[in-house]
Structure formats: C-alpha cells, structure tokens
GROMACS .gro file of C-alpha atoms in nm:
model
  343
    1MET     CA    1  -3.869  -9.163  -2.689
    2ASP     CA    2  -3.738  -8.813  -2.613
    3THR     CA    3  -3.370  -8.754  -2.688
    4VAL     CA    4  -3.156  -8.672  -2.386
    5THR     CA    5  -2.940  -8.365  -2.447
    6LEU     CA    6  -2.631  -8.212  -2.291
    7LYS     CA    7  -2.860  -7.955  -2.129
    8ASP     CA    8  -3.060  -8.232  -1.961
    9VAL     CA    9  -2.743  -8.384  -1.815
   10ALA     CA   10  -2.613  -8.042  -1.705
   11ARG     CA   11  -2.946  -7.962  -1.536
   12ALA     CA   12  -2.947  -8.294  -1.350
   13VAL     CA   13  -2.594  -8.246  -1.217
   14GLY     CA   14  -2.618  -7.871  -1.161
   15VAL     CA   15  -2.321  -7.780  -1.381
   16SER     CA   16  -2.272  -7.595  -1.709
   17VAL     CA   17  -2.325  -7.750  -2.051
   18MET     CA   18  -1.955  -7.688  -2.122
   19THR     CA   19  -1.858  -7.896  -1.820
   20VAL     CA   20  -2.070  -8.186  -1.944
   21SER     CA   21  -1.923  -8.147  -2.292
   22ASN     CA   22  -1.570  -8.160  -2.151
   23VAL     CA   23  -1.645  -8.488  -1.972
   24VAL     CA   24  -1.827  -8.650  -2.264
   25ASN     CA   25  -1.545  -8.560  -2.505
   26GLY     CA   26  -1.267  -8.680  -2.274
   27ARG     CA   27  -1.128  -8.340  -2.171
   28LEU     CA   28  -1.104  -8.449  -1.810
   29ASP     CA   29  -0.811  -8.218  -1.733
   30ARG     CA   30  -1.062  -7.931  -1.735
   31VAL     CA   31  -1.295  -8.089  -1.478
   32SER     CA   32  -1.239  -8.202  -1.120
   33PRO     CA   33  -1.252  -8.582  -1.066
   34ALA     CA   34  -1.554  -8.549  -0.838
   35THR     CA   35  -1.751  -8.345  -1.092
   36ALA     CA   36  -1.651  -8.582  -1.373
   37ALA     CA   37  -1.778  -8.877  -1.173
   38ARG     CA   38  -2.114  -8.706  -1.113
   39VAL     CA   39  -2.148  -8.622  -1.483
   40GLU     CA   40  -2.061  -8.977  -1.589
   41ALA     CA   41  -2.318  -9.116  -1.345
   42ALA     CA   42  -2.587  -8.881  -1.483
   43VAL     CA   43  -2.496  -8.976  -1.841
   44ALA     CA   44  -2.547  -9.343  -1.753
   45ASP     CA   45  -2.869  -9.283  -1.555
   46LEU     CA   46  -3.032  -9.064  -1.821
   47GLY     CA   47  -2.914  -9.275  -2.114
   48TYR     CA   48  -2.742  -8.988  -2.291
   49VAL     CA   49  -2.586  -9.082  -2.627
   50PRO     CA   50  -2.344  -8.828  -2.781
   51SER     CA   51  -2.441  -8.697  -3.122
   52ALA     CA   52  -2.208  -8.828  -3.391
   53ALA     CA   53  -2.243  -8.504  -3.584
   54ALA     CA   54  -2.160  -8.295  -3.280
   55ARG     CA   55  -1.859  -8.504  -3.193
   56THR     CA   56  -1.736  -8.471  -3.550
   57LEU     CA   57  -1.743  -8.092  -3.516
   58VAL     CA   58  -1.556  -8.105  -3.186
   59ALA     CA   59  -1.292  -8.360  -3.286
   60ARG     CA   60  -1.278  -8.256  -3.653
   61ARG     CA   61  -1.303  -8.626  -3.738
   62SER     CA   62  -1.602  -8.821  -3.866
   63GLY     CA   63  -1.518  -9.157  -3.710
   64LEU     CA   64  -1.579  -9.310  -4.055
   65VAL     CA   65  -1.329  -9.532  -4.234
   66GLY     CA   66  -1.381  -9.635  -4.594
   67LEU     CA   67  -1.301  -9.986  -4.713
   68LEU     CA   68  -1.243  -9.935  -5.085
   69LEU     CA   69  -1.255 -10.234  -5.321
   70PRO     CA   70  -1.250 -10.261  -5.700
   71GLY     CA   71  -1.595 -10.173  -5.836
   72ARG     CA   72  -1.774 -10.447  -6.029
   73ALA     CA   73  -1.985 -10.379  -6.336
   74ASP     CA   74  -2.180 -10.705  -6.294
   75ALA     CA   75  -2.336 -10.581  -5.964
   76ALA     CA   76  -2.196 -10.885  -5.784
   77SER     CA   77  -2.085 -10.865  -5.422
   78LEU     CA   78  -1.767 -10.669  -5.364
   79LEU     CA   79  -1.664 -10.932  -5.109
   80GLY     CA   80  -1.633 -11.223  -5.350
   81SER     CA   81  -1.369 -11.429  -5.169
   82PRO     CA   82  -1.342 -11.586  -4.822
   83HIS     CA   83  -1.011 -11.401  -4.777
   84ASP     CA   84  -1.176 -11.061  -4.827
   85VAL     CA   85  -1.466 -11.152  -4.598
   86ALA     CA   86  -1.230 -11.256  -4.318
   87VAL     CA   87  -1.014 -10.944  -4.347
   88THR     CA   88  -1.321 -10.719  -4.355
   89GLY     CA   89  -1.478 -10.882  -4.050
   90ALA     CA   90  -1.163 -10.838  -3.843
   91LEU     CA   91  -1.114 -10.482  -3.969
   92GLU     CA   92  -1.468 -10.380  -3.875
   93ALA     CA   93  -1.446 -10.536  -3.528
   94ALA     CA   94  -1.113 -10.364  -3.454
   95LEU     CA   95  -1.239 -10.025  -3.572
   96ARG     CA   96  -1.561 -10.063  -3.374
   97ARG     CA   97  -1.361 -10.121  -3.055
   98HIS     CA   98  -1.206  -9.780  -3.116
   99ASP     CA   99  -1.542  -9.612  -3.183
  100HIS     CA  100  -1.495  -9.595  -3.560
  101HIS     CA  101  -1.737  -9.718  -3.824
  102LEU     CA  102  -1.659  -9.895  -4.150
  103MET     CA  103  -1.815  -9.796  -4.481
  104LEU     CA  104  -1.781 -10.035  -4.778
  105ARG     CA  105  -1.743  -9.875  -5.120
  106GLY     CA  106  -1.655  -9.995  -5.470
  107VAL     CA  107  -1.431  -9.758  -5.665
  108THR     CA  108  -1.272  -9.770  -6.009
  109THR     CA  109  -1.124  -9.422  -6.062
  110ALA     CA  110  -0.945  -9.148  -5.872
  111ALA     CA  111  -1.266  -8.945  -5.896
  112ASP     CA  112  -1.453  -9.222  -5.711
  113VAL     CA  113  -1.202  -9.201  -5.427
  114ARG     CA  114  -1.221  -8.821  -5.403
  115ASP     CA  115  -1.602  -8.835  -5.409
  116SER     CA  116  -1.611  -9.091  -5.128
  117VAL     CA  117  -1.372  -8.890  -4.911
  118ARG     CA  118  -1.551  -8.559  -4.964
  119ARG     CA  119  -1.907  -8.686  -4.944
  120TRP     CA  120  -1.863  -8.889  -4.628
  121GLY     CA  121  -1.578  -8.697  -4.463
  122LEU     CA  122  -1.374  -9.015  -4.423
  123ASP     CA  123  -1.096  -9.008  -4.164
  124GLY     CA  124  -0.901  -9.257  -4.375
  125VAL     CA  125  -0.934  -9.552  -4.611
  126VAL     CA  126  -0.828  -9.914  -4.642
  127LEU     CA  127  -0.780 -10.047  -4.994
  128MET     CA  128  -0.803 -10.419  -5.070
  129GLY     CA  129  -0.813 -10.625  -5.386
  130PHE     CA  130  -0.627 -10.379  -5.610
  131THR     CA  131  -0.320 -10.453  -5.818
  132ASP     CA  132  -0.019 -10.229  -5.773
  133ALA     CA  133  -0.096 -10.052  -6.102
  134ALA     CA  134  -0.461 -10.000  -6.006
  135VAL     CA  135  -0.360  -9.838  -5.675
  136ALA     CA  136  -0.133  -9.598  -5.861
  137GLY     CA  137  -0.420  -9.510  -6.094
  138LEU     CA  138  -0.643  -9.414  -5.800
  139ASP     CA  139  -0.408  -9.123  -5.726
  140LEU     CA  140  -0.476  -9.121  -5.352
  141PRO     CA  141  -0.470  -8.771  -5.199
  142THR     CA  142  -0.136  -8.716  -5.029
  143THR     CA  143  -0.305  -8.600  -4.708
  144LEU     CA  144  -0.543  -8.899  -4.686
  145PRO     CA  145  -0.445  -9.166  -4.429
  146ALA     CA  146  -0.455  -9.495  -4.622
  147VAL     CA  147  -0.362  -9.858  -4.561
  148LEU     CA  148  -0.306 -10.081  -4.863
  149VAL     CA  149  -0.374 -10.452  -4.812
  150ASP     CA  150  -0.173 -10.686  -5.037
  151ALA     CA  151  -0.042 -10.412  -5.264
  152GLY     CA  152   0.324 -10.332  -5.324
  153GLY     CA  153   0.519 -10.029  -5.432
  154PRO     CA  154   0.653  -9.734  -5.231
  155ALA     CA  155   0.429  -9.596  -4.958
  156GLY     CA  156   0.346  -9.227  -4.942
  157PRO     CA  157   0.383  -9.012  -4.629
  158THR     CA  158   0.030  -9.095  -4.510
  159GLN     CA  159   0.020  -9.455  -4.632
  160ALA     CA  160   0.095  -9.791  -4.474
  161ARG     CA  161   0.085 -10.146  -4.605
  162VAL     CA  162  -0.030 -10.483  -4.471
  163GLY     CA  163   0.045 -10.817  -4.632
  164SER     CA  164   0.168 -11.168  -4.569
  165ASP     CA  165   0.495 -11.347  -4.640
  166ASP     CA  166   0.394 -11.437  -4.996
  167LEU     CA  167   0.743 -11.537  -5.105
  168GLY     CA  168   0.768 -11.767  -4.804
  169GLY     CA  169   0.420 -11.904  -4.869
  170GLY     CA  170   0.507 -11.998  -5.226
  171ARG     CA  171   0.824 -12.162  -5.104
  172LEU     CA  172   0.633 -12.365  -4.843
  173ALA     CA  173   0.389 -12.482  -5.112
  174GLY     CA  174   0.669 -12.590  -5.344
  175LYS     CA  175   0.859 -12.766  -5.066
  176HIS     CA  176   0.546 -12.955  -4.960
  177LEU     CA  177   0.464 -13.078  -5.311
  178THR     CA  178   0.818 -13.164  -5.416
  179GLY     CA  179   0.864 -13.339  -5.083
  180LEU     CA  180   0.576 -13.566  -5.183
  181GLY     CA  181   0.760 -13.654  -5.502
  182HIS     CA  182   0.579 -13.423  -5.745
  183ARG     CA  183   0.785 -13.316  -6.045
  184ARG     CA  184   0.525 -13.169  -6.284
  185LEU     CA  185   0.367 -12.866  -6.118
  186VAL     CA  186   0.108 -12.602  -6.203
  187LEU     CA  187   0.045 -12.267  -6.033
  188CYS     CA  188  -0.291 -12.109  -6.116
  189GLY     CA  189  -0.429 -11.770  -6.022
  190PRO     CA  190  -0.424 -11.405  -6.141
  191ALA     CA  191  -0.084 -11.456  -6.304
  192ASP     CA  192  -0.095 -11.183  -6.569
  193GLY     CA  193   0.192 -10.993  -6.408
  194THR     CA  194  -0.021 -10.722  -6.246
  195SER     CA  195  -0.027 -10.870  -5.895
  196GLY     CA  196   0.283 -10.839  -5.682
  197VAL     CA  197   0.131 -11.088  -5.437
  198VAL     CA  198   0.097 -11.360  -5.702
  199GLU     CA  199   0.440 -11.281  -5.845
  200ALA     CA  200   0.595 -11.328  -5.500
  201ARG     CA  201   0.417 -11.659  -5.445
  202LEU     CA  202   0.526 -11.778  -5.787
  203ALA     CA  203   0.886 -11.679  -5.716
  204GLY     CA  204   0.883 -11.877  -5.391
  205PHE     CA  205   0.719 -12.174  -5.563
  206ARG     CA  206   0.983 -12.177  -5.837
  207ALA     CA  207   1.263 -12.137  -5.584
  208ALA     CA  208   1.144 -12.447  -5.396
  209ALA     CA  209   1.118 -12.643  -5.721
  210SER     CA  210   1.471 -12.539  -5.813
  211ALA     CA  211   1.597 -12.636  -5.467
  212ALA     CA  212   1.447 -12.981  -5.526
  213GLY     CA  213   1.653 -13.014  -5.844
  214LEU     CA  214   1.374 -12.948  -6.091
  215PRO     CA  215   1.422 -12.749  -6.414
  216ALA     CA  216   1.236 -12.422  -6.468
  217SER     CA  217   1.005 -12.603  -6.713
  218ALA     CA  218   0.870 -12.815  -6.427
  219VAL     CA  219   0.646 -12.525  -6.317
  220ARG     CA  220   0.364 -12.419  -6.551
  221VAL     CA  221   0.163 -12.103  -6.484
  222LEU     CA  222  -0.206 -12.074  -6.577
  223ASP     CA  223  -0.392 -11.745  -6.546
  224ALA     CA  224  -0.730 -11.763  -6.371
  225ARG     CA  225  -0.954 -11.532  -6.174
  226THR     CA  226  -0.992 -11.606  -5.805
  227THR     CA  227  -1.340 -11.759  -5.830
  228TYR     CA  228  -1.491 -12.101  -5.776
  229GLY     CA  229  -1.631 -12.103  -6.130
  230ASP     CA  230  -1.292 -12.035  -6.288
  231GLY     CA  231  -1.150 -12.316  -6.077
  232VAL     CA  232  -1.413 -12.562  -6.200
  233ALA     CA  233  -1.344 -12.468  -6.562
  234LEU     CA  234  -0.969 -12.496  -6.510
  235GLY     CA  235  -1.000 -12.834  -6.338
  236SER     CA  236  -1.201 -12.967  -6.630
  237ARG     CA  237  -0.931 -12.854  -6.874
  238LEU     CA  238  -0.648 -12.998  -6.663
  239ALA     CA  239  -0.806 -13.344  -6.646
  240ALA     CA  240  -0.654 -13.450  -6.979
  241ASP     CA  241  -0.306 -13.333  -6.873
  242VAL     CA  242  -0.338 -13.528  -6.550
  243ARG     CA  243  -0.433 -13.845  -6.736
  244ALA     CA  244  -0.136 -13.792  -6.969
  245GLY     CA  245   0.099 -13.756  -6.670
  246ALA     CA  246   0.186 -13.397  -6.763
  247VAL     CA  247   0.054 -13.261  -6.429
  248THR     CA  248   0.072 -13.424  -6.087
  249ALA     CA  249   0.016 -13.127  -5.854
  250VAL     CA  250  -0.161 -12.790  -5.864
  251LEU     CA  251  -0.111 -12.484  -5.642
  252ALA     CA  252  -0.402 -12.239  -5.653
  253THR     CA  253  -0.345 -11.889  -5.516
  254ALA     CA  254  -0.668 -11.901  -5.311
  255ASP     CA  255  -0.872 -12.173  -5.144
  256VAL     CA  256  -1.188 -12.082  -5.334
  257LEU     CA  257  -1.002 -12.135  -5.662
  258ALA     CA  258  -0.853 -12.462  -5.536
  259ALA     CA  259  -1.196 -12.588  -5.434
  260GLY     CA  260  -1.321 -12.519  -5.786
  261VAL     CA  261  -1.024 -12.701  -5.939
  262VAL     CA  262  -1.100 -13.007  -5.724
  263ARG     CA  263  -1.463 -12.997  -5.835
  264GLY     CA  264  -1.371 -12.971  -6.202
  265LEU     CA  265  -1.120 -13.255  -6.179
  266THR     CA  266  -1.361 -13.476  -5.987
  267ASP     CA  267  -1.644 -13.414  -6.234
  268ALA     CA  268  -1.404 -13.524  -6.510
  269GLY     CA  269  -1.332 -13.851  -6.332
  270VAL     CA  270  -0.991 -13.754  -6.190
  271ARG     CA  271  -0.922 -13.853  -5.829
  272VAL     CA  272  -0.780 -13.603  -5.579
  273PRO     CA  273  -0.521 -13.672  -5.439
  274ASP     CA  274  -0.465 -14.020  -5.590
  275ASP     CA  275  -0.421 -13.892  -5.947
  276VAL     CA  276  -0.328 -13.529  -5.875
  277SER     CA  277  -0.269 -13.319  -5.564
  278VAL     CA  278  -0.433 -12.978  -5.519
  279LEU     CA  279  -0.302 -12.720  -5.273
  280GLY     CA  280  -0.488 -12.401  -5.179
  281TYR     CA  281  -0.386 -12.075  -5.017
  282ASP     CA  282  -0.536 -11.881  -4.720
  283ASP     CA  283  -0.672 -12.161  -4.494
  284ALA     CA  284  -1.024 -12.017  -4.512
  285GLU     CA  285  -1.311 -12.206  -4.347
  286LEU     CA  286  -1.395 -12.335  -4.694
  287ALA     CA  287  -1.076 -12.544  -4.687
  288ARG     CA  288  -1.223 -12.755  -4.407
  289GLN     CA  289  -1.570 -12.776  -4.558
  290VAL     CA  290  -1.500 -12.930  -4.901
  291THR     CA  291  -1.424 -13.294  -4.982
  292PRO     CA  292  -1.143 -13.379  -4.973
  293ARG     CA  293  -1.045 -13.118  -4.719
  294LEU     CA  294  -0.792 -12.883  -4.871
  295SER     CA  295  -0.426 -12.876  -4.788
  296THR     CA  296  -0.334 -12.509  -4.797
  297VAL     CA  297  -0.086 -12.238  -4.711
  298GLY     CA  298  -0.248 -12.065  -4.416
  299GLN     CA  299  -0.217 -11.694  -4.354
  300ASP     CA  300  -0.362 -11.489  -4.067
  301THR     CA  301  -0.640 -11.311  -4.257
  302GLY     CA  302  -0.795 -11.185  -3.934
  303GLY     CA  303  -0.456 -11.048  -3.837
  304LYS     CA  304  -0.444 -10.854  -4.163
  305GLY     CA  305  -0.769 -10.680  -4.072
  306ARG     CA  306  -0.659 -10.600  -3.719
  307LEU     CA  307  -0.322 -10.469  -3.834
  308ALA     CA  308  -0.487 -10.257  -4.103
  309ALA     CA  309  -0.709 -10.096  -3.839
  310GLU     CA  310  -0.416 -10.038  -3.604
  311LEU     CA  311  -0.198  -9.880  -3.871
  312LEU     CA  312  -0.478  -9.662  -4.005
  313LEU     CA  313  -0.581  -9.529  -3.666
  314GLY     CA  314  -0.215  -9.453  -3.596
  315LEU     CA  315  -0.199  -9.250  -3.916
  316VAL     CA  316  -0.524  -9.069  -3.834
  317THR     CA  317  -0.419  -8.972  -3.482
  318GLY     CA  318  -0.050  -8.934  -3.551
  319ASP     CA  319   0.035  -9.188  -3.280
  320GLY     CA  320   0.180  -9.436  -3.528
  321ALA     CA  321   0.360  -9.197  -3.760
  322GLY     CA  322   0.674  -9.414  -3.775
  323VAL     CA  323   0.500  -9.743  -3.860
  324ARG     CA  324   0.453  -9.800  -4.232
  325ALA     CA  325   0.426 -10.177  -4.289
  326ALA     CA  326   0.321 -10.501  -4.122
  327THR     CA  327   0.342 -10.862  -4.236
  328VAL     CA  328   0.151 -11.166  -4.111
  329PRO     CA  329   0.319 -11.508  -4.108
  330VAL     CA  330   0.228 -11.814  -4.317
  331ALA     CA  331   0.222 -12.186  -4.241
  332LEU     CA  332   0.167 -12.507  -4.437
  333VAL     CA  333  -0.151 -12.691  -4.337
  334ALA     CA  334  -0.153 -13.047  -4.475
  335ARG     CA  335  -0.492 -13.216  -4.514
  336GLU     CA  336  -0.639 -13.467  -4.759
  337SER     CA  337  -0.613 -13.295  -5.098
  338THR     CA  338  -0.238 -13.355  -5.131
  339GLY     CA  339  -0.056 -13.686  -5.134
  340PRO     CA  340   0.238 -13.871  -5.288
  341ALA     CA  341   0.294 -13.830  -5.659
  342PRO     CA  342   0.128 -14.109  -5.861
  343GLY     CA  343   0.339 -14.391  -5.995
   0.00000   0.00000   0.00000
C-alpha cells in the first residue's frame, strides 16, 4: 500500500503543503475554518497518517514516555506484581488517549536512565518499584519531567509524586484485626527500612494496635519480598507459631504475598481464618480469586496510573507546573480470610 503524504493531501485540496501541515499539527489559527474543514475531510478520505518522526521535529517532543522499573538480573518479568500490572495498564491507557506511547525499561544505574532518555528521546519518565534510596541513586536529570510512584523524599523542580494513604491503610488494617479480637499480630513485607511505603503502613498498623490498648511487642515484623513464593515459605514457617498461639493474625503488604502466606499455612495444616487471619493489601483481582477470598486494604491502583499520566503530561507541557503530588484513597475490604481471634 502506497503511503499518503502531505503533498498528496495538498494536491487533492488545492492548497500548499504548509497549509496542510498547519491543520495536521493543530495550528488552526493560521488557516481559515473553511480551508481547515476541507483539509480534514481530505485527510480522512485519503487515509493520511502523520509521520511520528516528522511530528517529533515539529513539536520537539517524541511522544514517548518511559516507565522505568528496577532491572532484574534473573531475566524475570519486570511486572512481577498485580499492583504493578494494574498501574501500568491504567498509565498506558491514559497516555494513549493523549497520543503518547509507553516504553517499558528496566534500569539499575543513573547511566541506564541517561541512556534511555538519550537513545529514545523520552519526553518524560515514570518510576515505579524503587525505594527512596534507589531513586536518589538514579540521579535523575534536573530537566527531565518525572513522576515517582510510591517513593518519598523531596521532589525536584520537574518531578511529581503519586502514592496512596499508606499510613491510613496500615491503621485500617490494625483496626480491623484488633476489632476482631486479635492481640498477637505480624506484619510481613519488604520491612528492611528502605521502603517509605512499608514504613508508613507499619506506623499506621502499630498506631491502631496501640489505640486498642496493645503493647508495642504485640506487633512483630517479618521481612519478605513481595512474591507468592516468599509468602508460601513464610506461611510454612509461621505455622508453628500459630499452633503455639504466638500469632493470630497476619498483615501482608501486598495481596500476592498474602495469598502465598495462606497457601503455606494451609499446606502446613493451619486453617485460615479459623486458626489465624490473613489480611492483604491492594485489592487486586487475585484477592477475589484465591480460597478463601482475601480480606484486604484496597487502594485505587488504576487511579495511580491515571494520576501519574496526568501529572507527567502537565510537567511535559507546562500546564501542570504547580501540581507536584497526588494521593489515592484506601478502604478496608472484608472477605473470608479474616475472622474472630481463636479461643
């Protein structure tokens, strides 16, 4: 199939190539409404599709946005959690509606970031899955529009942040479990002190336990990666503590981890929620697909993606220069994996 060019459209309408270019690139103040209508009709009739490369030269923007995630040496998928998949899907759809395209890239160093920006001419980037310290180590260029998802710290002049009410989410989780009579609690997740998100959830969880009259020792913290396999292994180890009455409820910082914990406990002969309650976080589709269905702290993961796109495009165009942060709400979703404390 022959490619339709600006010259073909101009010839069909009987105008100059510059006139067609003005219409195609939205410079309608330079063309009369009648002429613009004729050009737009010819574009539709001939099936003209603007060249991405040409539009980049005109607008001085590539229309490309990079989604940067921590690189993985094991060659596994960069999108390893339901949370990341949901945010990415919403981000891509929102960018596509504004004629931008998403490029997924794993990075581990500042050089990786600079290479991605230079090689692909990215208009901006969204970073997800990085700890606060890791973001600082990437040394983002000060002129690069960037949105950080679930990362804390001060934002630069061309940076914005998107997150959820993690402190409130942890508090909701603690209030739910203590309200069911649980007094021996465990929080599990990436709790090595590098994640501001996990630290905030833990602070809210402890605050709720304290409000229920429990001592600080009532909350144990177990470090675990946010994977199903780590959850299974952790559930197997916790089974003995559950039988001994040392643990009656577990909060996992992600549904995929919670689902693994349930599997590990069940394989070890522990009943959920009769012997121990397990609460997840995110309210991913997975929470409704496992047995028992997971109680969880829901957050608007799709909203995170949409807000990230909105903030980034505002930084790119300059239309949202005053907006630097956005937070999605959280809510407790009670299902079958939590119940009254045993005994």
